[in-house]
Amino acid sequence: MSYSQLNDIIKSSKNILVISHINPDGDTLGSICAMSEIIRNNFKKECELLCVSKIPKTYEFLPNISKIKTLESFDKSREFDLVITVDVAAPDRMGDAKILFDKAKSTTNIDHHKTNKGFANLNIIDPDASSCGEVLADIFKGLDWKINLETATCLYTAILTDTGSFRYDNTTEKALKSAADMIAIGVKPSEIYKKIYESSSKNHVLFQAYCISKTEFCENDKVAYTTVFKKDIEKFNAPEDCTEGLTEKLRAIVTTEIAFVVRQLNANMSKVSMRSKSKDVAEICEVFGGGGHKLAAGCVVKCSVEDTIKKILEEIKKREI
Ligand code: 5GP
Ligand code: MN
């Protein structure tokens, strides 16, 4: 069983690095912080944490979050006995942290994305799990590792955010039971809800209102999309995670089948965030080298925002919607 293999490899590794994905969300951050806590408590050793992107302020309440280093403050020549990735669907989602993954003596990939091809020595992937946090909860329970309040806070956050506050179709009986286990340990749902969903800055909300106001519709309003340009982010002084939740707002329109947001990364590089009500958008994003889940996926396209929109619409129109 791979769970016991994970136990053995952590036990025998002196230096361990855990990596989360680029543009981190609540699932990857809850998971990386939970790994740090569990390794400290069950193995009496400190691991190191790495994320190539800036950590959104929203998640500053998570235990161990201040331990996460960026690549700039990391010695890239180091070699780790073990590198663990959490919620990382594909190697390129590590960003340049992949250099450290590639050099590691041993690698483990813990995830729940159906598009994850298993790129590590040990792969623990459960595509039926709501979140990487739920996969971790299964592992910790399976191995009888003690889940304290700090770990429970991290895992609850991971499950809460990846299920869209227990609304999406990954809100299974098991996901809710897992979250309930964390509440039994002492997590207070209303406190975490406030920290994540009712702590936005004024600029953030006004910025999203602006983005929503310029939404374009096509295919009889079945497709809704908007754009996010660097200059607008600067104008509104919006935070790094300013697009978080934006695509969902376009999907909320009754006629919408597919919603997407194209964010300018630079003149020739755009990030697409796609959501749907029933169509497989992971498959569309895979055409561009991305992936994710059936109803929530993303990709990075090496094109301007305008050309990216054209290419995405072409792919959508090839399918029945
Ligand atoms: P978001 O739109 O919130 O950035 O991502 C939605 C889902 O798609 C997440 O589960 C995320 O892991 C996945 N995803 C987003 N961007 C990419 C990408 O560039 N490549 C892959 N493989 N998955 C992505
Ligand atoms: Mn996830």
Tab-separated table of N, CA and C in Angstrom, residues 58 61 149 153 156-157 160 186-199:
chain	number	residue	atom	x	y	z
A	58	THR	N	-5.099	36.477	1.953
A	58	THR	CA	-6.245	35.724	2.474
A	58	THR	C	-5.836	34.542	3.350
A	61	PHE	N	-3.644	33.389	7.686
A	61	PHE	CA	-4.055	32.818	8.978
A	61	PHE	C	-3.653	31.348	9.125
A	149	LEU	N	-5.175	20.443	16.056
A	149	LEU	CA	-6.047	21.533	15.595
A	149	LEU	C	-5.427	22.306	14.424
A	153	THR	N	-7.153	22.639	10.827
A	153	THR	CA	-7.464	23.953	10.247
A	153	THR	C	-7.015	23.996	8.782
A	156	TYR	N	-9.255	21.509	6.670
A	156	TYR	CA	-10.609	22.049	6.502
A	156	TYR	C	-10.603	23.152	5.434
A	157	THR	N	-9.605	24.033	5.501
A	157	THR	CA	-9.478	25.124	4.522
A	157	THR	C	-9.339	24.567	3.109
A	160	LEU	N	-12.778	23.056	2.099
A	160	LEU	CA	-13.751	24.152	1.953
A	160	LEU	C	-13.554	24.902	0.632
A	186	GLY	N	-11.977	20.540	16.451
A	186	GLY	CA	-12.032	21.888	17.035
A	186	GLY	C	-12.089	23.042	16.052
A	187	VAL	N	-12.077	22.722	14.749
A	187	VAL	CA	-12.155	23.794	13.747
A	187	VAL	C	-13.515	24.493	13.841
A	188	LYS	N	-13.482	25.846	13.735
A	188	LYS	CA	-14.729	26.625	13.784
A	188	LYS	C	-15.053	27.113	12.363
A	189	PRO	N	-16.018	26.470	11.683
A	189	PRO	CA	-16.316	26.829	10.285
A	189	PRO	C	-16.591	28.309	10.055
A	190	SER	N	-17.344	28.958	10.926
A	190	SER	CA	-17.696	30.362	10.669
A	190	SER	C	-16.464	31.266	10.746
A	191	GLU	N	-15.522	30.921	11.625
A	191	GLU	CA	-14.296	31.736	11.721
A	191	GLU	C	-13.465	31.617	10.455
A	192	ILE	N	-13.335	30.380	9.940
A	192	ILE	CA	-12.549	30.186	8.711
A	192	ILE	C	-13.272	30.822	7.526
A	193	TYR	N	-14.583	30.689	7.476
A	193	TYR	CA	-15.369	31.285	6.385
A	193	TYR	C	-15.115	32.798	6.319
A	194	LYS	N	-15.180	33.452	7.481
A	194	LYS	CA	-14.975	34.914	7.523
A	194	LYS	C	-13.584	35.284	7.015
A	195	LYS	N	-12.575	34.526	7.457
A	195	LYS	CA	-11.198	34.834	7.051
A	195	LYS	C	-11.018	34.699	5.546
A	196	ILE	N	-11.676	33.716	4.955
A	196	ILE	CA	-11.452	33.485	3.524
A	196	ILE	C	-12.390	34.316	2.639
A	197	TYR	N	-13.666	34.376	3.023
A	197	TYR	CA	-14.653	34.963	2.105
A	197	TYR	C	-15.162	36.350	2.505
A	198	GLU	N	-14.854	36.774	3.699
A	198	GLU	CA	-15.340	38.101	4.106
A	198	GLU	C	-14.204	38.982	4.593
A	199	SER	N	-13.080	38.853	3.916
A	199	SER	CA	-11.916	39.671	4.282
A	199	SER	C	-11.294	40.325	3.055
